mmCIF file of C-alpha atoms in Angstrom:
data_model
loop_
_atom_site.group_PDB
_atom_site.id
_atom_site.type_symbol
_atom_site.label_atom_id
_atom_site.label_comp_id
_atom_site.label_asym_id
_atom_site.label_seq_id
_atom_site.Cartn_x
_atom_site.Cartn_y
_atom_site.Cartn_z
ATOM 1 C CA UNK A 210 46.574 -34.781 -8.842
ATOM 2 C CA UNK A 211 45.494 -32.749 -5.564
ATOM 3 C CA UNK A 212 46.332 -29.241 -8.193
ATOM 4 C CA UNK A 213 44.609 -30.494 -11.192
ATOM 5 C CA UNK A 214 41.417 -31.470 -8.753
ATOM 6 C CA UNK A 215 41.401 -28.082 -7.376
ATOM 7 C CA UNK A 216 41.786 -26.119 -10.991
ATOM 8 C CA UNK A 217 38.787 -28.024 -12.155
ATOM 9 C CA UNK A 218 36.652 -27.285 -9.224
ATOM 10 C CA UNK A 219 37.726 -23.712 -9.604
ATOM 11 C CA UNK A 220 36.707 -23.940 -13.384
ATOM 12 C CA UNK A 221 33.312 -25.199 -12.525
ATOM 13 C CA UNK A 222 32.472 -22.523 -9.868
ATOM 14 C CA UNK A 223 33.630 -19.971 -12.326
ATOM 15 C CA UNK A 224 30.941 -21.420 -15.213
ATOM 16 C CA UNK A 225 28.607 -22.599 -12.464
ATOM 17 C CA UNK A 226 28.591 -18.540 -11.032
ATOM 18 C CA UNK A 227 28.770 -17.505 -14.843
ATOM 19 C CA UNK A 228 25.664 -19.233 -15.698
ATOM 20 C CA UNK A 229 23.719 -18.034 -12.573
ATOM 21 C CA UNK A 230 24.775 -14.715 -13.809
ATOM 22 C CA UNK A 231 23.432 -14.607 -17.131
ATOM 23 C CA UNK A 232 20.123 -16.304 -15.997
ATOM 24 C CA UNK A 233 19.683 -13.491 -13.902
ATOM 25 C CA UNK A 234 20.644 -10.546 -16.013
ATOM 26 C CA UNK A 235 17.985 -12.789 -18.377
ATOM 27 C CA UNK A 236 15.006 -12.210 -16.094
ATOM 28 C CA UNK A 237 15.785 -8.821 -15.424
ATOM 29 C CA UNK A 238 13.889 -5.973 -17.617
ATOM 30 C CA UNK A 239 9.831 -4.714 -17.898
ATOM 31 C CA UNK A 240 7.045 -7.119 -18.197
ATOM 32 C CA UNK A 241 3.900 -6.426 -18.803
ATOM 33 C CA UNK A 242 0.426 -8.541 -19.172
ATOM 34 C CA UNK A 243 0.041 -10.414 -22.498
ATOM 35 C CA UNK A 244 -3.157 -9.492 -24.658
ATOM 36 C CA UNK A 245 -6.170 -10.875 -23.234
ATOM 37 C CA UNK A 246 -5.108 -11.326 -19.705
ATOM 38 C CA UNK A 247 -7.525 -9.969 -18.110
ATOM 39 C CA UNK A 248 -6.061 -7.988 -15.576
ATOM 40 C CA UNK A 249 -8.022 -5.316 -13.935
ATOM 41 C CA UNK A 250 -5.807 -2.833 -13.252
ATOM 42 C CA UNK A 251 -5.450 -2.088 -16.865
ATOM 43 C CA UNK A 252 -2.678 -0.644 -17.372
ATOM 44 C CA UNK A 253 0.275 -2.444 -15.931
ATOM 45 C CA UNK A 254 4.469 -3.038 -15.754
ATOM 46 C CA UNK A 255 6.135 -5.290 -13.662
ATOM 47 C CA UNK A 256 10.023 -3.939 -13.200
ATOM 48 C CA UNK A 257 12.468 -6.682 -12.261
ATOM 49 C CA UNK A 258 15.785 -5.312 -11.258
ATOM 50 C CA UNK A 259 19.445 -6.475 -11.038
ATOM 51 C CA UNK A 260 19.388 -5.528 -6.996
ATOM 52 C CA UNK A 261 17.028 -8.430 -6.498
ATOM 53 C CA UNK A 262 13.854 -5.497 -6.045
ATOM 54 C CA UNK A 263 10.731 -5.619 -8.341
ATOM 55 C CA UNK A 264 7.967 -3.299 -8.652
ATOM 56 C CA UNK A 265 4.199 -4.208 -9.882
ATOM 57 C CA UNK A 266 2.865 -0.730 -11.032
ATOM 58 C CA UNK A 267 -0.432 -0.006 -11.821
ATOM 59 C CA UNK A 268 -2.431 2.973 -12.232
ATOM 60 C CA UNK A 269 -2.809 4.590 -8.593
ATOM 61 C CA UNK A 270 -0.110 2.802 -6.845
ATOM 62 C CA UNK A 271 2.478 -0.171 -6.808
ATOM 63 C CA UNK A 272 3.738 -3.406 -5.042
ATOM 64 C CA UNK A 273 7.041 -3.370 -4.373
ATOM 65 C CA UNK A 274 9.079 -6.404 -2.771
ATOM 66 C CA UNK A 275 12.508 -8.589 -3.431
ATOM 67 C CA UNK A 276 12.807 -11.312 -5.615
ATOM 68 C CA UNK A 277 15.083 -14.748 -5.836
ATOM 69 C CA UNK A 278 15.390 -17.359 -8.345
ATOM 70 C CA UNK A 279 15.256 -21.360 -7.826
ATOM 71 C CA UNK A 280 16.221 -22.829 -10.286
ATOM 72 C CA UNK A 281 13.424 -21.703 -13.414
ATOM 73 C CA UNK A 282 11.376 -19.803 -11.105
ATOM 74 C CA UNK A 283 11.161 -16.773 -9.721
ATOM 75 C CA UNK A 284 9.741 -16.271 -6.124
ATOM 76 C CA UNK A 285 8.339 -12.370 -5.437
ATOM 77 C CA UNK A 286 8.478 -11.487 -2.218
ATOM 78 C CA UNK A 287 6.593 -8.218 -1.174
ATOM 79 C CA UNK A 288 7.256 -5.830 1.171
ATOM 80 C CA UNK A 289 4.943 -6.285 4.049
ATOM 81 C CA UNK A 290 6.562 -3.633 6.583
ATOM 82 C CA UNK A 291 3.475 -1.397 5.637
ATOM 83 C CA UNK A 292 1.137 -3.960 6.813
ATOM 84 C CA UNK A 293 -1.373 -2.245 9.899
ATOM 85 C CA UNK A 294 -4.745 -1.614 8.699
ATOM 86 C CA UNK A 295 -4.518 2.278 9.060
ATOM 87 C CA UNK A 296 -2.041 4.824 9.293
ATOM 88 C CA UNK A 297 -2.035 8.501 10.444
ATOM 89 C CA UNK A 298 -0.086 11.407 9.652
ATOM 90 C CA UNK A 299 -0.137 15.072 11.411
ATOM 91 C CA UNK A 300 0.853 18.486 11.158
ATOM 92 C CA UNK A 301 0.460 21.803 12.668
ATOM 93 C CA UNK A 302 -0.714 24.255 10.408
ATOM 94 C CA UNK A 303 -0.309 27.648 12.232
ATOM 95 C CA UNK A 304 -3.347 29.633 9.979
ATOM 96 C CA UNK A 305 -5.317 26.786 10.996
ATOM 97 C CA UNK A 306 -7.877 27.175 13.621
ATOM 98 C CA UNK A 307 -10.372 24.030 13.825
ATOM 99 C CA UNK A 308 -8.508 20.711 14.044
ATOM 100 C CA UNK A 309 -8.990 18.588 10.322
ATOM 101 C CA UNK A 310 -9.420 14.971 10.047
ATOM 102 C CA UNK A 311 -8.598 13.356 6.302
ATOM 103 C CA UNK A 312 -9.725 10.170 5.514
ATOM 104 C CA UNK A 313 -8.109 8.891 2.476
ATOM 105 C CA UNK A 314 -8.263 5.308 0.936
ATOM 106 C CA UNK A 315 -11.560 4.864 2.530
ATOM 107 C CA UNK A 316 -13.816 3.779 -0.367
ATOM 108 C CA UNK A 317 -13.715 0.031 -0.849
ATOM 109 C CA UNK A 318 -13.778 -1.320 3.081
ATOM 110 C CA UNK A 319 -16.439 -1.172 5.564
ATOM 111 C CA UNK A 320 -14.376 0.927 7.831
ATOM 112 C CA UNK A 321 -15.757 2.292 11.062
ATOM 113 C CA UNK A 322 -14.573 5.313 13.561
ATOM 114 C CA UNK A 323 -15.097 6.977 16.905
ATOM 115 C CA UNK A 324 -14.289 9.428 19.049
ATOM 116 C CA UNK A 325 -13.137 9.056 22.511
ATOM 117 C CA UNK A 326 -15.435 6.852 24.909
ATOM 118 C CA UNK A 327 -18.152 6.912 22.407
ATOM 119 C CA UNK A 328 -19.741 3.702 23.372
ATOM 120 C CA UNK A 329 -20.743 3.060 19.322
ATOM 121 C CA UNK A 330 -18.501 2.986 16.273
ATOM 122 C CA UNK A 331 -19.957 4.600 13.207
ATOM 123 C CA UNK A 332 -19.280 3.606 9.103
ATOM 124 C CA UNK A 333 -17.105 6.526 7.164
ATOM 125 C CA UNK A 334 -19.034 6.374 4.424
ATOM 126 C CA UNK A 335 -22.669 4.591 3.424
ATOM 127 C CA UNK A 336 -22.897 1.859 2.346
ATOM 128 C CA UNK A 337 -22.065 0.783 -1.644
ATOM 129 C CA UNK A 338 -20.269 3.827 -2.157
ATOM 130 C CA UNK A 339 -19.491 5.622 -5.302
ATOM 131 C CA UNK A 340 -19.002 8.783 -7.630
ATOM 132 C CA UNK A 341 -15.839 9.744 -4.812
ATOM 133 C CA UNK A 342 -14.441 13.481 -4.387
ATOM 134 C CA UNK A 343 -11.051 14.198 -3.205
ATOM 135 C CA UNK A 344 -10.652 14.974 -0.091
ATOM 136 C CA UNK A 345 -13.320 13.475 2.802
ATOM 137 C CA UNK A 346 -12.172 16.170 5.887
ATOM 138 C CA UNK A 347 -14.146 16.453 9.293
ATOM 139 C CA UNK A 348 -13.451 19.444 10.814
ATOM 140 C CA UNK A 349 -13.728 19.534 14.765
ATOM 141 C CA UNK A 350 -13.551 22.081 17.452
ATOM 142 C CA UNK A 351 -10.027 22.352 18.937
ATOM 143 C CA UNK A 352 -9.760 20.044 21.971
ATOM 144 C CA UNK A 353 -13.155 18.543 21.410
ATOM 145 C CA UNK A 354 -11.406 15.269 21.184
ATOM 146 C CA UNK A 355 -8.643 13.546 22.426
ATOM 147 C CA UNK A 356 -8.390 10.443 20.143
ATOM 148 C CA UNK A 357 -10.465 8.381 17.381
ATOM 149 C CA UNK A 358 -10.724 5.039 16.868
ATOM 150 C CA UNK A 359 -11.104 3.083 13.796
ATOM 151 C CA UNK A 360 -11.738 -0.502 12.970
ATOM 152 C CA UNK A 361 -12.392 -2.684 9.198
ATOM 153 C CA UNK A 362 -15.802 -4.732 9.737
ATOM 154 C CA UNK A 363 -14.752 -7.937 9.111
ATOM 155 C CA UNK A 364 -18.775 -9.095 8.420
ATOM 156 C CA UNK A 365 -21.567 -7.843 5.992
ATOM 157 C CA UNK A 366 -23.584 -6.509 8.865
ATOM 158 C CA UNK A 367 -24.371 -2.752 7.500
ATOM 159 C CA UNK A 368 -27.768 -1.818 8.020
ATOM 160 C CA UNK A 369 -28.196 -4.028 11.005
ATOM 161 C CA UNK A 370 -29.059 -1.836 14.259
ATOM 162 C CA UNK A 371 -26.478 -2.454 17.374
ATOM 163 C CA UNK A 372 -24.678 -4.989 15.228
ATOM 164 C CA UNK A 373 -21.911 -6.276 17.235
ATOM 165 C CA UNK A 374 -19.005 -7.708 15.868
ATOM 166 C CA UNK A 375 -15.256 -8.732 17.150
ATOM 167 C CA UNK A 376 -12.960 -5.947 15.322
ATOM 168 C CA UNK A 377 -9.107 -4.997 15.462
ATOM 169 C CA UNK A 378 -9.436 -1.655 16.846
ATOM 170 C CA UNK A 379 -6.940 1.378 16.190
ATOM 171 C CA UNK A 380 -6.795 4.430 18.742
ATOM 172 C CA UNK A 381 -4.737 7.613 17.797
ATOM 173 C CA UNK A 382 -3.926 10.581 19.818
ATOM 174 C CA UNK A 383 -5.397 13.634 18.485
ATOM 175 C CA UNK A 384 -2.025 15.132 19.611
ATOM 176 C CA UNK A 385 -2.813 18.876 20.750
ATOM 177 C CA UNK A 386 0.316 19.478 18.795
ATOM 178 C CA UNK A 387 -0.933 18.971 15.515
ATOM 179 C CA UNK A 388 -4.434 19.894 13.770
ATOM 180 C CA UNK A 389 -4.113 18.904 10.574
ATOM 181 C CA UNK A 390 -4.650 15.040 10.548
ATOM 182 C CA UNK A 391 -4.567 12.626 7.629
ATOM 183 C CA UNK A 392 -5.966 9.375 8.159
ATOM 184 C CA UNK A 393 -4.993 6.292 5.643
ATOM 185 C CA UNK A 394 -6.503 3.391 4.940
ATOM 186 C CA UNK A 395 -3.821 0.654 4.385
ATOM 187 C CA UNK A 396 -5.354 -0.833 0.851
ATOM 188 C CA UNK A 397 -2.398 -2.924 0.498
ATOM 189 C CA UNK A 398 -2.990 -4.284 3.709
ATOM 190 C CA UNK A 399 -6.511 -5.313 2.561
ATOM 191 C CA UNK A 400 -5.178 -7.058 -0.625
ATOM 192 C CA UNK A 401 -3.650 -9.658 1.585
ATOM 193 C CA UNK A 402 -0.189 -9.675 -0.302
ATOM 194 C CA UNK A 403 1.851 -12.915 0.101
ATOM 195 C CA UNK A 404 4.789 -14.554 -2.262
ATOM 196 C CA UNK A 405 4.051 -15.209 -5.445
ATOM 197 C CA UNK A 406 5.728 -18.079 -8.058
ATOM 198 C CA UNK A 407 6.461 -17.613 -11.508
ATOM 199 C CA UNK A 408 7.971 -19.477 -13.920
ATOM 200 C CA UNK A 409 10.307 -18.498 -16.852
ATOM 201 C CA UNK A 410 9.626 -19.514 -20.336
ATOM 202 C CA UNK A 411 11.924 -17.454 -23.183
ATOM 203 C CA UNK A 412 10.783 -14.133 -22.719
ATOM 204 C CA UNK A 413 7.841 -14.554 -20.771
ATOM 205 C CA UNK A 414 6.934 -14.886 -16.964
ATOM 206 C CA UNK A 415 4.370 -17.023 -15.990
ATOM 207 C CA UNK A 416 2.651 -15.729 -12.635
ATOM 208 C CA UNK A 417 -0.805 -16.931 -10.721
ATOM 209 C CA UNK A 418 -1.535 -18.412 -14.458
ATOM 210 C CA UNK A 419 -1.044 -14.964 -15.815
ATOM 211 C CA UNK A 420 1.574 -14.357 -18.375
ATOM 212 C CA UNK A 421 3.949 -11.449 -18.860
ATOM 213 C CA UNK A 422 5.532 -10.759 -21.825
ATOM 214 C CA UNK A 423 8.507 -9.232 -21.499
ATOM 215 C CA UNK A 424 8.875 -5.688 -23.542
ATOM 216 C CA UNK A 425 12.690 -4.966 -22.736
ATOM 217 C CA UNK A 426 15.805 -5.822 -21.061
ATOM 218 C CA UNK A 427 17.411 -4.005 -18.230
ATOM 219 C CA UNK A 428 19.983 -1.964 -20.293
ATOM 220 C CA UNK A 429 16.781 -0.703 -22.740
ATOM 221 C CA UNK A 430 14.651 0.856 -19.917
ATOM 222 C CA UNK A 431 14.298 4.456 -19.608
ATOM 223 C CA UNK A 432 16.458 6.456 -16.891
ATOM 224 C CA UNK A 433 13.213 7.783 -15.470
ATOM 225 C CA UNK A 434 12.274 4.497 -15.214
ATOM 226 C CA UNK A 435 14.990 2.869 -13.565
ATOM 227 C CA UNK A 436 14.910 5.768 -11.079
ATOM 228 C CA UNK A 437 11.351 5.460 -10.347
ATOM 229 C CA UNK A 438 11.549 1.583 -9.271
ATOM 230 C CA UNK A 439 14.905 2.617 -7.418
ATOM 231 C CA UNK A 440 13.050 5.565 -5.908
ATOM 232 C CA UNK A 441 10.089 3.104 -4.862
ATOM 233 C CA UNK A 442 12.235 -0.112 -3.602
ATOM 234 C CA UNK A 443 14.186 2.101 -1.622
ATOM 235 C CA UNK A 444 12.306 1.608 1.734
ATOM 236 C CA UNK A 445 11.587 -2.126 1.940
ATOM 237 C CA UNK A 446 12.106 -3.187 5.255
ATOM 238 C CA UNK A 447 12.476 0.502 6.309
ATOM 239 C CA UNK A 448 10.244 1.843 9.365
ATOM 240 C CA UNK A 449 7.922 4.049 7.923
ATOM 241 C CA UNK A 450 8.870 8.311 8.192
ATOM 242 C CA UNK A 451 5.552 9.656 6.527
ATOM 243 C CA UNK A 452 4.063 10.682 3.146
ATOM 244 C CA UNK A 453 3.252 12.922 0.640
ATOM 245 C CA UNK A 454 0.054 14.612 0.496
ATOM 246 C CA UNK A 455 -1.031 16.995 -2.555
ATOM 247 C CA UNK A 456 -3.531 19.821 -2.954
ATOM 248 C CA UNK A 457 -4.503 22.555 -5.581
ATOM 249 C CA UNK A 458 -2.893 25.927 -4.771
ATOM 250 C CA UNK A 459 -3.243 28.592 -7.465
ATOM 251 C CA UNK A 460 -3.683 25.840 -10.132
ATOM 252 C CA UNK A 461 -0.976 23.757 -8.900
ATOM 253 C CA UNK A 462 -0.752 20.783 -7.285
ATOM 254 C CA UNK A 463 1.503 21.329 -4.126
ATOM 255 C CA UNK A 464 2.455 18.642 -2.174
ATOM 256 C CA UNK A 465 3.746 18.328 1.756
ATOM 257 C CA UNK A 466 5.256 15.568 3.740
ATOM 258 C CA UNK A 467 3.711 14.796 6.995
ATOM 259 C CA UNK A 468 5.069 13.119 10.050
ATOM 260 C CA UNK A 469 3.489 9.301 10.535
ATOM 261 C CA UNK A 470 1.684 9.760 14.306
ATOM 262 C CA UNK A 471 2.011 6.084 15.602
ATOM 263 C CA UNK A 472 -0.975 4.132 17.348
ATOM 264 C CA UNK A 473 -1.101 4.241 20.585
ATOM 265 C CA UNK A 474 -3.141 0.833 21.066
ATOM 266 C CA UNK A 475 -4.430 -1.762 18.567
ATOM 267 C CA UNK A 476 -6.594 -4.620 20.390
ATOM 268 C CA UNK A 477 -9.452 -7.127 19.166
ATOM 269 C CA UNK A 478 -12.794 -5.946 20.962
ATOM 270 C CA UNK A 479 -16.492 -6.122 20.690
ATOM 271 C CA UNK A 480 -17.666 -3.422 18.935
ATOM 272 C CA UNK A 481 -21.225 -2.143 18.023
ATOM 273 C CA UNK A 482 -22.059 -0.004 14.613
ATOM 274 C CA UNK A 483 -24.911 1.861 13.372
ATOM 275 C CA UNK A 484 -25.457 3.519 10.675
ATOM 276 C CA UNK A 485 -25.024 7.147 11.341
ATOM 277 C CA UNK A 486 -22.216 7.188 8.201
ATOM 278 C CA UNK A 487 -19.383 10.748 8.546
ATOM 279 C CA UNK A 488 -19.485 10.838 4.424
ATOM 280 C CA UNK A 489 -22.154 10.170 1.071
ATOM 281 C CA UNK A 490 -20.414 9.266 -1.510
ATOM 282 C CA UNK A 491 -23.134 8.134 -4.087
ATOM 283 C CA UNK A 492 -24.108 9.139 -7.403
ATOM 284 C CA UNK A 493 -26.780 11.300 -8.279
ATOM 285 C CA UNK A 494 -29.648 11.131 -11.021
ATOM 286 C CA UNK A 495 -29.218 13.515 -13.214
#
């Protein structure tokens, strides 16, 4: 009796395990919005993988996390290892005489910097900007400074003269090792990612009352695709090494990996602004 027990519990772990299985391999594949959804960033694919990663990409960038099922849902989970306000990344760049400050990512916060003891924090760029170039560098004398500091006004109070506000400030070295800075604004940060629910029905995902419709399984996307989401995925919960960062050479876009320069503090603080913006970014009459 004990032996026939134990078969059938065997039997049902096997179809139990089976099931699981094939709901999984079920949700797996590219989604993308349904007709009418209204999503802003246009053109969009969410990736759902059979290693439990997913990938929301978008034109300009991508959310990339883990995902789980319970029972007909599916719970997203991003990855929120790249989740300070700003980063920085440094080289030295030997033909290179000033020291160069990037600021990239800049354009939809109220972001403020400053140099050393500079009693006043001043906004990167004015405010309501538009019509952007690529790249915003300050160029500085060579051991002018020793470190900036940059905050994300958490208040409406451009224009206002000695506004003070409370502010999570950021202070980086300017390392006299390096001279060629880049400074990013963490826009991911600023979306305020958190888990999202969705719900199966057939072939369609249900997410924050937004539907995908799913346009193929697993086994039908692309190699190129499957590498790409691999490629991306690959350093959830990994400390971050550095990034990419392009230019125009000869007609060709070239691009380097730079070091990530930790923080060296990051502390809530009064802080007072004016107005004295570093860039204009703002269309012109014509």
């Amino acid at each position: 009796m004990k032996t026939r027990l134990f078969i059938v519990t065997i039997i049902s772990l096997l179809v139990a395990t089976n099931v699981l299985a094939q709901t999984r391999t079920d949700l797996t594949g590219m989604y993308s919005p349904e007709k009418g959804s209204g999503d802003p960033h246009g053109f969009v694919n969410l990736l759902v993988s059979p290693e439990h990663t997913y990938g929301i990409v978008f034109f300009g960038g991508a959310v990339v996390g883990t995902w789980k099922e319970l029972d007909e849902y599916l719970i997203l989970e991003p990855d929120t290892t790249y989740n300070d306000d700003f980063y920085m990344y440094a080289l030295y760049n030997d033909v290179q005489k000033n020291i160069s400050i990037q600021f990239d990512g800049f354009g939809d916060e109220d972001a403020l910097y400053s140099f050393d003891d500079d009693a006043v924090m001043h906004p990167v760029f004015n405010e309501n900007p538009n019509c952007f170039n690529y790249p915003y560098t300050k160029s500085v004398k060579k051991g002018a400074y020793k470190e900036i500091h940059l905050a994300i006004k958490a208040d409406k109070s451009y224009g206002q003269k000695d506004a003070s506000i409370e502010a999570l400030v950021y202070t980086f070295a300017l390392d006299a090792g390096y001279n060629d800075f880049k400074i990013v604004l963490n826009e991911l940060k600023q979306e305020k990612m958190y888990p999202m629910l969705g719900v199966s029905k057939g072939n369609k995902l249900i997410i924050e009352h937004k539907a995908f419709a799913k346009r193929s399984s697993w086994d039908e996307i692309s190699d190129d695709d499957k590498h790409g989401i691999r490629m991306l995925t690959s350093h959830i919960g990994k400390p971050i090494e550095g990034r990419p960062f392009g230019e125009m050479v000869d007609e060709m876009w070239i691009e380097t990996f730079y070091p990530v320069v930790p923080y060296i503090r990051k502390e809530y603080k009064m802080v007072r602004s004016d107005t004295n913006n570093l860039f204009d970014a703002e269309c012109k009459d014509r």
